[in-house]
Short mmCIF file of C-alpha atoms and ligand atoms in Angstrom, two decimals:
data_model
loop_
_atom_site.label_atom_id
_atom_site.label_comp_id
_atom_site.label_asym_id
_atom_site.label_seq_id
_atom_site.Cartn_x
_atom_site.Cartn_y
_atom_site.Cartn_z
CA UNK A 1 104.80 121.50 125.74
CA UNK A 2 105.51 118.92 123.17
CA UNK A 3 103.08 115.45 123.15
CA UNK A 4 105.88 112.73 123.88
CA UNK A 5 103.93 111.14 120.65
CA UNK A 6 105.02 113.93 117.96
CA UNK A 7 107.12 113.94 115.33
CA UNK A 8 109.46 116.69 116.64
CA UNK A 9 109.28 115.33 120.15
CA UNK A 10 110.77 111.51 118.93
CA UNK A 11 113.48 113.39 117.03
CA UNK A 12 114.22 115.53 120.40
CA UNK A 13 114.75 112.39 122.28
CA UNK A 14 117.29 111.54 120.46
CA UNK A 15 119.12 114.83 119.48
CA UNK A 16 119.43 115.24 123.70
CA UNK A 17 120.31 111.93 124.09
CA UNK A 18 123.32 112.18 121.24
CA UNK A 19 123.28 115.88 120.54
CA UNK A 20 126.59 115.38 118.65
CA UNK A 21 125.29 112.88 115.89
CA UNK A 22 125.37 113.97 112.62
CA UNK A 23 121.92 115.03 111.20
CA UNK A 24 122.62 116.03 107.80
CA UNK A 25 125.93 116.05 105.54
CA UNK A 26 126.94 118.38 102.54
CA UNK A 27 127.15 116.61 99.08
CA UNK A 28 131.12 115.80 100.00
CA UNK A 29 130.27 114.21 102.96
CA UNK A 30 130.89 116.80 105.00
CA UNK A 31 128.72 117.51 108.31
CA UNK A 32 126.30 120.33 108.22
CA UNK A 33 124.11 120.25 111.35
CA UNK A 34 124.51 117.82 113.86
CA UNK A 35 120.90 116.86 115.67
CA UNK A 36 121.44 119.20 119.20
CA UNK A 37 122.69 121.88 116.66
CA UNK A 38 119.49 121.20 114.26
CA UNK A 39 116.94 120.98 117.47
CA UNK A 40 118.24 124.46 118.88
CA UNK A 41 117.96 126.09 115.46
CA UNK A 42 113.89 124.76 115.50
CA UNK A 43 113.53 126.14 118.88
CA UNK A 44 114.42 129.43 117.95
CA UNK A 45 112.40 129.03 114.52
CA UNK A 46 109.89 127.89 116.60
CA UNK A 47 109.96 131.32 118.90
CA UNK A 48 110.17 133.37 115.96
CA UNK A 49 106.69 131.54 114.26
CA UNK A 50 104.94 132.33 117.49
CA UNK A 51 105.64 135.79 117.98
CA UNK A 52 104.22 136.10 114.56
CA UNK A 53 101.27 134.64 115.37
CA UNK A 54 101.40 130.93 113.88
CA UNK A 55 99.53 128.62 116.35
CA UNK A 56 97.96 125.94 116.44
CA UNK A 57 95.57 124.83 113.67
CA UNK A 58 96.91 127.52 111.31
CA UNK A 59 97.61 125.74 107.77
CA UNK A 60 101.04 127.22 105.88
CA UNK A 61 101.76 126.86 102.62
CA UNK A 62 105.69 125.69 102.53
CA UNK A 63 107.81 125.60 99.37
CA UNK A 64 109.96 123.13 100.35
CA UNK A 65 113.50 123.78 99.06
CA UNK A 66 115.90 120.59 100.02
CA UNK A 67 118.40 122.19 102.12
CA UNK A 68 118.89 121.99 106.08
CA UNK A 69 116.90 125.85 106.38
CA UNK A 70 113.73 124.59 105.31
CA UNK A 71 114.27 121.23 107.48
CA UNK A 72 114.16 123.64 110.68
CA UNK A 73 111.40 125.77 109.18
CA UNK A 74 108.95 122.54 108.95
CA UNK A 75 109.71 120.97 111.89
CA UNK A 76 109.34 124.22 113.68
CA UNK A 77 105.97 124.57 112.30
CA UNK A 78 104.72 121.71 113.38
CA UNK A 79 106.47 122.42 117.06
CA UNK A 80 103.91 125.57 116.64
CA UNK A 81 100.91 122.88 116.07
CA UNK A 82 100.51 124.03 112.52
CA UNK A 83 99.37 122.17 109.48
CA UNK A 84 102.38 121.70 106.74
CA UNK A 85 101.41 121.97 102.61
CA UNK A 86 104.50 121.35 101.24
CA UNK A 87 104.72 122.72 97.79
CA UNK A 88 107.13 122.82 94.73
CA UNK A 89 109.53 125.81 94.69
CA UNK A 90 109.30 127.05 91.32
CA UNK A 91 105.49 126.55 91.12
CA UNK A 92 104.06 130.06 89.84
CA UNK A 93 102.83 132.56 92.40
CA UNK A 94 99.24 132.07 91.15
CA UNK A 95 99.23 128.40 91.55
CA UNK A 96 99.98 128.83 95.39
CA UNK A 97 97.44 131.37 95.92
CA UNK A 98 95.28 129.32 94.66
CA UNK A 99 96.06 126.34 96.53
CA UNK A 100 96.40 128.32 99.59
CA UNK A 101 93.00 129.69 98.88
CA UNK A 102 91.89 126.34 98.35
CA UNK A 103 93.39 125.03 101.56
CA UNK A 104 92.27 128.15 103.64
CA UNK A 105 96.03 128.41 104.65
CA UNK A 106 96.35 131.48 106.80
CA UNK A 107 100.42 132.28 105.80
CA UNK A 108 102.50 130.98 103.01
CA UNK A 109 106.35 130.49 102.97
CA UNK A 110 108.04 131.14 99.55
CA UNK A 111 111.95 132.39 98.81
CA UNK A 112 112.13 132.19 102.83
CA UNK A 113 109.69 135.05 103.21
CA UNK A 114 106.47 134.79 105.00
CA UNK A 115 103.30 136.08 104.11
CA UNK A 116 100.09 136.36 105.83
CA UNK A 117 97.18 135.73 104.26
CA UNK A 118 94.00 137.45 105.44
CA UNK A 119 93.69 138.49 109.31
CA UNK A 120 90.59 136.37 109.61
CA UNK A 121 91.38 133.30 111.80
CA UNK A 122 90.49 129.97 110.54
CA UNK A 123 91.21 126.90 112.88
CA UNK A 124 91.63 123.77 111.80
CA UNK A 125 92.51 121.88 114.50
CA UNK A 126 92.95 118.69 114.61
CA UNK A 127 96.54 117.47 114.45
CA UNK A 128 97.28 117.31 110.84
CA UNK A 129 100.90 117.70 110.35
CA UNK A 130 100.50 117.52 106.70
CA UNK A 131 98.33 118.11 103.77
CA UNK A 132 99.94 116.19 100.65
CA UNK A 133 99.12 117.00 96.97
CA UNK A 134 98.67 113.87 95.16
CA UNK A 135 100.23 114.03 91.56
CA UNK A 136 96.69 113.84 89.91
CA UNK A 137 98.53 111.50 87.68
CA UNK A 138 95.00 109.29 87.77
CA UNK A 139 92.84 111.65 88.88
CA UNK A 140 91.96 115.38 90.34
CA UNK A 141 94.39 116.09 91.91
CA UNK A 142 93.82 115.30 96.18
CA UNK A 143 94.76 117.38 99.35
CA UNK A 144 95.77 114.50 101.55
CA UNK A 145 95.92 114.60 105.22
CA UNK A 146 98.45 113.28 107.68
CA UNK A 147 99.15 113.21 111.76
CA UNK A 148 101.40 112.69 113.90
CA UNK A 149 100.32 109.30 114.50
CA UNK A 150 100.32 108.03 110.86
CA UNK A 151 103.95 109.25 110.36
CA UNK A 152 104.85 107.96 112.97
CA UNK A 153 103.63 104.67 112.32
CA UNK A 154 104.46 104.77 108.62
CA UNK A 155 108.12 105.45 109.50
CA UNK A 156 108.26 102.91 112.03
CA UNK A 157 107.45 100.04 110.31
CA UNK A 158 109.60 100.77 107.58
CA UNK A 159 112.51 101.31 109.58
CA UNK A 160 111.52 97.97 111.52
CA UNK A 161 111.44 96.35 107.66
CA UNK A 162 114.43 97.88 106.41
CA UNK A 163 116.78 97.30 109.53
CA UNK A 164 117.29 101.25 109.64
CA UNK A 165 119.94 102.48 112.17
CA UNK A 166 121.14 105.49 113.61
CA UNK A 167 124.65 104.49 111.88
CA UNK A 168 122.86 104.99 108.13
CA UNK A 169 123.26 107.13 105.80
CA UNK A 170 120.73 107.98 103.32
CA UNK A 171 121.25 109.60 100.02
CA UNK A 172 117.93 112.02 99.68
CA UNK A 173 117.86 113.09 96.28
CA UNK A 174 113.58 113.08 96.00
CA UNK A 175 111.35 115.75 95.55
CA UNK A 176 110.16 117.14 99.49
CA UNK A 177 106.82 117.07 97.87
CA UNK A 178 105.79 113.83 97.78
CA UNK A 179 105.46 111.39 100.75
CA UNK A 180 108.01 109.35 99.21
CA UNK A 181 111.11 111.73 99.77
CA UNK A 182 109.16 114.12 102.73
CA UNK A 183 107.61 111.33 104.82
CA UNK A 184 109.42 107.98 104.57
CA UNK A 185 113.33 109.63 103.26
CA UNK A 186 113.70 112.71 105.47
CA UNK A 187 111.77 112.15 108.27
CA UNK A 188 112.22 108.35 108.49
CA UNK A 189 115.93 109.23 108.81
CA UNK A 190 115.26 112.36 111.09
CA UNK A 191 113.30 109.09 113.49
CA UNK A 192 116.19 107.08 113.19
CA UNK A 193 118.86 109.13 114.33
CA UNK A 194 120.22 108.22 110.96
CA UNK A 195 122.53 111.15 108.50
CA UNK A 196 120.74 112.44 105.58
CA UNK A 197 123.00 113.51 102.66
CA UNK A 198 120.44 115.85 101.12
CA UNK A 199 121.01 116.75 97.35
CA UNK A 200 119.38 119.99 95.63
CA UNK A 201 118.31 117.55 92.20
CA UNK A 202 118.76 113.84 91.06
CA UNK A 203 122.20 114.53 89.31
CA UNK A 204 123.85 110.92 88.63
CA UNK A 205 127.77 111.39 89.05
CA UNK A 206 126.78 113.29 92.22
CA UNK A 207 124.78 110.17 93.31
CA UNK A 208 127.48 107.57 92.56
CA UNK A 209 129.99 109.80 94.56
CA UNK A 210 128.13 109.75 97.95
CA UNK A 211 127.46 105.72 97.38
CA UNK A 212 131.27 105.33 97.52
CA UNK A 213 131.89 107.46 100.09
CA UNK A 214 130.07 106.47 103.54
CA UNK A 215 126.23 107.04 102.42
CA UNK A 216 124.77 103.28 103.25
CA UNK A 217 120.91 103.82 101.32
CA UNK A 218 119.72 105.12 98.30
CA UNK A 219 115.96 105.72 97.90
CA UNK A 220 114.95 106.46 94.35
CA UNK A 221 112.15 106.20 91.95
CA UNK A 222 112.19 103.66 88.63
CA UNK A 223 113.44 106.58 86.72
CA UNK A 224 116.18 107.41 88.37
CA UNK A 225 117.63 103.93 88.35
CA UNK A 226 117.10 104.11 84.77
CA UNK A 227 119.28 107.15 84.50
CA UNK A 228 122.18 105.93 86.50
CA UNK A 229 122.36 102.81 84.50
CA UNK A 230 121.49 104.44 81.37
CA UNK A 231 125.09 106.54 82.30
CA UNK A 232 126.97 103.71 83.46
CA UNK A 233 126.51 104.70 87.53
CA UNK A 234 124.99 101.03 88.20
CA UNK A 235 128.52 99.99 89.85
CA UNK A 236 128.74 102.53 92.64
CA UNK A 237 124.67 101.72 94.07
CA UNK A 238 126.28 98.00 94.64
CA UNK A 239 128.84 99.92 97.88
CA UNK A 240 125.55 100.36 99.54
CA UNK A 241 123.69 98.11 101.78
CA UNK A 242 120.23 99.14 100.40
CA UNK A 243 118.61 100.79 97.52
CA UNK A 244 115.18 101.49 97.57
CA UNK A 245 112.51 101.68 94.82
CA UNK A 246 108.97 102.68 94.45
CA UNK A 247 106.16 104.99 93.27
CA UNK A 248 106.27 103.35 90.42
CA UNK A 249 106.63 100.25 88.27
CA UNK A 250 110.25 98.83 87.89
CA UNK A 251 110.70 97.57 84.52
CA UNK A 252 111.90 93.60 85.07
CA UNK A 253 115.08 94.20 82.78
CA UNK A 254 116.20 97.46 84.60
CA UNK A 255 116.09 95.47 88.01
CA UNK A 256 117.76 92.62 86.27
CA UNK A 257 120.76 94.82 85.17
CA UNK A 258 120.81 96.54 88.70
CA UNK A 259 120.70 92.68 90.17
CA UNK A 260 123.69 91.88 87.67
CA UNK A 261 125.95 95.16 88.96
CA UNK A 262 125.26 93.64 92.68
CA UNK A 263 122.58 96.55 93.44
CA UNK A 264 121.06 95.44 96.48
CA UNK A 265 117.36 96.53 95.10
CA UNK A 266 114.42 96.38 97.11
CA UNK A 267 111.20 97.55 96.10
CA UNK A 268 108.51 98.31 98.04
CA UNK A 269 105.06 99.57 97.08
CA UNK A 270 102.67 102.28 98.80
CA UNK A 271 100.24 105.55 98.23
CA UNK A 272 100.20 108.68 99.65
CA UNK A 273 96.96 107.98 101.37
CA UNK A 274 98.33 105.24 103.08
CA UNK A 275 101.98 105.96 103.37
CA UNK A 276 104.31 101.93 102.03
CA UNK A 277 102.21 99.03 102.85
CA UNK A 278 104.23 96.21 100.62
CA UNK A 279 107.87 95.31 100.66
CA UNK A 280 110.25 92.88 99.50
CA UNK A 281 112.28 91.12 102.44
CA UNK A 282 115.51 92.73 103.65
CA UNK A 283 116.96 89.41 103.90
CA UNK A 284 115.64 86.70 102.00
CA UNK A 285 115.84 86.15 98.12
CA UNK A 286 113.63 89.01 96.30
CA UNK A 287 111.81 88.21 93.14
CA UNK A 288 111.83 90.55 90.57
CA UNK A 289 108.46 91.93 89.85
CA UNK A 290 106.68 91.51 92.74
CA UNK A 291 106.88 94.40 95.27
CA UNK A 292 106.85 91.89 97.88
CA UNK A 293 104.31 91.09 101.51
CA UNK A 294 102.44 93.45 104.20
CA UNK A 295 105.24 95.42 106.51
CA UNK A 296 104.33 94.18 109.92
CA UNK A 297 101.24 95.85 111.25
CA UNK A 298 99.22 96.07 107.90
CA UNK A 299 96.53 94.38 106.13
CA UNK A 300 95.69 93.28 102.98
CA UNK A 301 93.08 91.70 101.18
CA UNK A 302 92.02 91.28 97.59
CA UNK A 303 88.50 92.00 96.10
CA UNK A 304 86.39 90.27 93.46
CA UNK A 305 87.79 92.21 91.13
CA UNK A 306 91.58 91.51 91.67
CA UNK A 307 91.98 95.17 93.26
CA UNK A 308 94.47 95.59 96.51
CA UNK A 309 92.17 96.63 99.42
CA UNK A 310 94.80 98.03 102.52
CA UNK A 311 94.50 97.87 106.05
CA UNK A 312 97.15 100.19 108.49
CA UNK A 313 97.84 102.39 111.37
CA UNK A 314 99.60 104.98 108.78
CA UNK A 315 96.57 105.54 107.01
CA UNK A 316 95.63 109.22 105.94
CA UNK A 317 92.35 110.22 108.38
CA UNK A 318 90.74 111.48 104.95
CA UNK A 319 91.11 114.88 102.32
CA UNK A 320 90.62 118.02 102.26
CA UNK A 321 90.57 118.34 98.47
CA UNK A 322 88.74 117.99 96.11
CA UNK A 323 86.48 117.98 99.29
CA UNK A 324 86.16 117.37 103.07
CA UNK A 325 85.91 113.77 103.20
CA UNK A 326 87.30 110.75 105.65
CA UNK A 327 89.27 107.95 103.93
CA UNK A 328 87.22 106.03 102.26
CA UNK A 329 87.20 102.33 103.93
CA UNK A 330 85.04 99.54 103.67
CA UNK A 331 82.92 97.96 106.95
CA UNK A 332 86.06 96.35 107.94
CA UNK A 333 88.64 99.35 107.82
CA UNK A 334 90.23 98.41 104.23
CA UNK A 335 90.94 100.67 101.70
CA UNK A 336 90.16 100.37 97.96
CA UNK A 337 93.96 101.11 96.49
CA UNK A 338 92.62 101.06 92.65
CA UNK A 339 95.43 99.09 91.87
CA UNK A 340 94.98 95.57 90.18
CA UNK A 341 97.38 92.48 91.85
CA UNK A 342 98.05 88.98 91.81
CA UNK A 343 99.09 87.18 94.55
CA UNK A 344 100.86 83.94 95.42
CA UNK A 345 101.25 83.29 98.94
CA UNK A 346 101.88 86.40 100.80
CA UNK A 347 103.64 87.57 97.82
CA UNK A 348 102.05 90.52 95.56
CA UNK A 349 102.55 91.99 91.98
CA UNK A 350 101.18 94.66 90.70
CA UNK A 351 99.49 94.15 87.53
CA UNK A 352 98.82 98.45 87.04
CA UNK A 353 96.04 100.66 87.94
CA UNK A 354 92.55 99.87 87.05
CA UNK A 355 92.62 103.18 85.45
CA UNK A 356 95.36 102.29 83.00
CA UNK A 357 93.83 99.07 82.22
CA UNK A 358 93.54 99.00 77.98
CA UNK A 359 89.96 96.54 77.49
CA UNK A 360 90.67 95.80 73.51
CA UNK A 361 88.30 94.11 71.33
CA UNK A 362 86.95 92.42 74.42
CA UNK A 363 90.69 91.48 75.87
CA UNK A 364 92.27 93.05 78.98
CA UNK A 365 96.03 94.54 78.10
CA UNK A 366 97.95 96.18 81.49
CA UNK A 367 100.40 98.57 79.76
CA UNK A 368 103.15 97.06 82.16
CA UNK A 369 102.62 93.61 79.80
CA UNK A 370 103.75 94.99 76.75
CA UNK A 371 106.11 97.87 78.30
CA UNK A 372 108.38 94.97 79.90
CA UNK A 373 108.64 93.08 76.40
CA UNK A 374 108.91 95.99 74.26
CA UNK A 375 111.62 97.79 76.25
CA UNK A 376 113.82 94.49 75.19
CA UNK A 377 114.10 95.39 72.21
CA UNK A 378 117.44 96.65 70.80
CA UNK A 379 117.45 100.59 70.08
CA UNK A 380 114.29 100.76 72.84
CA UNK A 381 114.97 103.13 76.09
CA UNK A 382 111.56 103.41 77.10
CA UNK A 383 108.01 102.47 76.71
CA UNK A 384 104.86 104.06 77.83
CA UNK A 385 101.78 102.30 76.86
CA UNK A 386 98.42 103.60 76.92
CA UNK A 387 94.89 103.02 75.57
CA UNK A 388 93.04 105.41 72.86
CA UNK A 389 89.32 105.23 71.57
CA UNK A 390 89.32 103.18 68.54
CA UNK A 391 85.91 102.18 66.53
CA UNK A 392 87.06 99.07 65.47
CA UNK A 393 88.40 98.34 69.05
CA UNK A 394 86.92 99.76 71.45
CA UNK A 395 90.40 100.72 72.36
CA UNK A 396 93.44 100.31 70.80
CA UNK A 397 97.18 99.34 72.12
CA UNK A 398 99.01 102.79 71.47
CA UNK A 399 102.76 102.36 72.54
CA UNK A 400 104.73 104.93 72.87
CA UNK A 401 108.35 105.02 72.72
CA UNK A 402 111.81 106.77 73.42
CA UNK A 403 114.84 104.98 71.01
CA UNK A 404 118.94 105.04 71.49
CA UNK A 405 119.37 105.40 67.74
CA UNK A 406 117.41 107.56 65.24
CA UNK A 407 117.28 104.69 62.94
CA UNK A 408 114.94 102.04 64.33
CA UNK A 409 112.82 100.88 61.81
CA UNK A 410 109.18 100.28 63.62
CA UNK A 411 108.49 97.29 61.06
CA UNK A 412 111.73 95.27 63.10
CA UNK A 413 109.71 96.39 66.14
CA UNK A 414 106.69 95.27 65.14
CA UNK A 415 108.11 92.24 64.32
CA UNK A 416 109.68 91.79 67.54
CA UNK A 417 105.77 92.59 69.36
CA UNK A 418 103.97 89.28 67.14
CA UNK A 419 106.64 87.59 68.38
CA UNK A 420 106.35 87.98 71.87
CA UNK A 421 103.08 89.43 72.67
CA UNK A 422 100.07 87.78 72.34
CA UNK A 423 97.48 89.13 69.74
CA UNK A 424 95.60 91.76 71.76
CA UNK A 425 98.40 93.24 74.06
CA UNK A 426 100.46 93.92 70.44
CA UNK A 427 100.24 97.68 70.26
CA UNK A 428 97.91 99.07 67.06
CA UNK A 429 100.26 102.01 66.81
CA UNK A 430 103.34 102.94 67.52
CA UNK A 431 104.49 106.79 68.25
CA UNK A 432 107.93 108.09 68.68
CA UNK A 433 108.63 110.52 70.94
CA UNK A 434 111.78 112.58 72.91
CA UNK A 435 110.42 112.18 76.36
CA UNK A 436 107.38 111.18 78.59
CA UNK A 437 105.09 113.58 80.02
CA UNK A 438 105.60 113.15 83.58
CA UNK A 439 105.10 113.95 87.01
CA UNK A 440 107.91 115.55 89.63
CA UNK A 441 108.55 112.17 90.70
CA UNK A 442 109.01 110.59 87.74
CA UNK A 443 105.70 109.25 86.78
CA UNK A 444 104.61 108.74 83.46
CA UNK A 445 100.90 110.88 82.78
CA UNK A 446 99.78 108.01 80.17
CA UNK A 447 96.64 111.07 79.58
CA UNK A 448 99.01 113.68 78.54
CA UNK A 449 100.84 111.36 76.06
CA UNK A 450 99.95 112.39 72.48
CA UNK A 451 99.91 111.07 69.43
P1 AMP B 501 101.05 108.19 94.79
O1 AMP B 501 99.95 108.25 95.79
O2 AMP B 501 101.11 109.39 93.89
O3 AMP B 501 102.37 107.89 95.45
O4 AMP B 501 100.76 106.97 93.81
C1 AMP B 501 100.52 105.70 94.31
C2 AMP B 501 100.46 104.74 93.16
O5 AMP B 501 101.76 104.55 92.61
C3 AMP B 501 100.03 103.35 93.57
O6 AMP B 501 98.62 103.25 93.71
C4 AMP B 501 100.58 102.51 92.42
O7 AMP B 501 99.73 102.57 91.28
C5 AMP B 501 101.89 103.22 92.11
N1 AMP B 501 103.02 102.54 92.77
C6 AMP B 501 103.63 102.85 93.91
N2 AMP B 501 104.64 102.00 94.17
C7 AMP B 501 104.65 101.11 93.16
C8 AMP B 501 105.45 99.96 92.83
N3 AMP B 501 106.46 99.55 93.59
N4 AMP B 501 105.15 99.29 91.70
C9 AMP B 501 104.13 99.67 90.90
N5 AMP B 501 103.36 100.73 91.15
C10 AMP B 501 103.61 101.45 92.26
#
């Protein structure tokens, strides 16, 4: 018998209450599953995971393929009590046995198939719906843990925030990886009652399509909004009532062209361990470059150093990689972030991650200062910037950049950067390159940029 507090319990409520809503559409529009149709198919699911053995405790590594199949799969696992890992279809067969190794999972999920791993039975008990991979983009790579309750509250708030009803639509076009497009796009609209129009990849014309016809929310990461502008998509985001971004910094001038096609942007700002935390107001006047105040509910605070400490009920309860540990808080419950803000008011911008800040000749440079200037320039589409050991330095201001034209002459660049950067934050070098490095959802891995 289902806890009235779980995940798949809430989304019950309302799949008996309405059991002919629409849970998920096709990429047309069309309805695939309606909730009572999507709830039956995870009680059977569910049946079938028992009779094989998957209880309670049991950990299960999940490729998580975005289609309505592997929607009832995870939601009938956790209906079984089991512990989620999400992973990356694709990701070699090693990798996961690795991970799964790693994690202790006792079965594993891949191409639909399920595998057991190893008769022995290892419990881990103690209602963790998830275990999210962070990126490792700043870091080894974490094993993050999740429950009921921090889901729940995490989607709550932002649905509270966002004005999220059962008549949205969302278009869910983000990796089911990451807590971004598992957590707060599919099952914050699962929570809602809301459709989900669930797309296989990020494909642009596909995108614009469902924004003019019926979808009502787009969440998306920086680079995304970067392609649908950079192919002349802007127009059809401004049919919705909301586009969401975050995970990452939003360049100034990419908002500012979204702002100018009537995009209704919002960005909001949060981290795996701790699900969102910051957002910019639904309703009132939102200032580009600063991800905005607290959702209701959380805390913030900011230490000595400038860094974002973060108080809330969807905190993570700790990892389990790199080791067994509990969430690191301070005496009072807050939460180092490792990110570096300035506040006015209740109002927060991020300046970047500690661990990106460039200390030059004595001088602190964020790489966001001198991406958001360079990225003006004429023949610039994008601008990574990171630091690199320099003797005469300490470290130097490497930039690192993608161009529309095969032409641009660095000198007019240069140029450009003593004009508008002070002294230290102008880059020492400047490297041209096809693409960024960069993580499934989007972000740049500033360490894996060479050159
Ligand atoms: P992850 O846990 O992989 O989602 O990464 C969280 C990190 O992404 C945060 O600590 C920030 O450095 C960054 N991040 C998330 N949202 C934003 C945002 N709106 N603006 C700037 N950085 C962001």
């Amino acid at each position: 018998m289902e806890a009235s507090v779980t995940v798949v319990a809430t989304i019950r409520q309302w799949a008996t209450a309405t059991p002919k809503s629409t849970a998920f559409v096709g990429p047309t529009g069309a309805e695939l599953v309606s909730y009572g149709n999507l709830i039956a198919a995870v009680d059977n699911k569910t049946q079938e995971f028992a009779l094989v053995g998957i209880t309670s405790g049991d950990r299960v590594l999940l490729e998580m393929v975005p289609n309505v199949d592997h929607v009832v799969i995870l939601l009938a696992l956790w209906s079984c009590g089991a512990t989620v890992v999400p992973v990356r279809a694709g990701e070699t067969q090693d990798a996961q046995a690795s991970l799964a190794e790693a994690l202790e999972a006792r079965f594993c999920l891949r191409n639909s198939k399920l595998e057991t791993r190893g008769s022995g039975r290892i419990h881990h008990d103690r209602g963790d719906v998830l275990l999210v991979m962070t990126s490792g983009s700043t870091g080894a790579p974490k094993a993050v843990r999740h429950t009921h309750a921090s889901v729940l509250a995490g989607c709550a708030m932002v649905a509270e925030a966002w004005d999220w009803r059962s008549d949205d639509e969302l278009i869910l076009a983000l990796p089911l990886t990451h807590v971004h497009g598992l957590i707060i796009g599919l099952i914050g609209s699962l929570l809602t009652g809301a459709r989900i129009r669930m797309f296989q990849s990020f494909d642009p014309p596909q995108i614009a399509q469902a924004a003019l016809t019926g979808a009502t929310m787009f969440f998306g990461v920086p680079t995304m909004y970067h392609r649908l502008v950079e192919e002349g998509r802007e127009g059809a985001l401004s049919h919705l009532r909301l586009c969401v971004s975050g995970s990452a910094p939003l360049d100034p001038t990419l908002a500012a062209k979204l702002a100018a096609a009537e995009v209704s942007l919002l960005e909001r700002y949060g981290m795996t361990e701790t699900l969102l935390t910051l957002t910019q107001s639904l309703h009132e006047q939102r200032r580009i470059g600063w991800v905005g105040e607290p959702f209701a509910g959380v805390e913030i605070n900011i230490d000595e150093d400038g860094q974002l400490l973060v108080k809330t009920p969807a905190a993570s309860p700790g990892f389990v990689l790199p080791s067994e540990m509990e969430l690191p808080v301070d005496q009072h419950g807050f939460f180092a972030t490792g990110d570096l803000v300035e506040r006015e008011g209740k109002s927060v911008r991020i300046a970047g991650r500690r661990s990106d800040l460039i200390i030059t000749g004595g001088v602190n440079v964020f790489p966001a200062e001198v991406e958001q200037v360079l990225v003006q320039f004429h023949g610039i589409s994008e601008v990574a910037v990171a630091g690199r050991p320099s003797a005469k330095w300490g470290e130097e201001v490497v930039a690192f950049i993608v161009a529309t034209k095969p032409d641009l002459d660095l000198n007019d660049v240069e140029d450009f950067a003593r004009q508008n950067l002070r002294p230290a934050a102008r880059p020492k070098r400047y490297v041209i390159v096809d693409e960024f490095p960069r993580t499934e959802l989007g972000k740049v891995r500033r360490r894996d940029l060479k050159g």
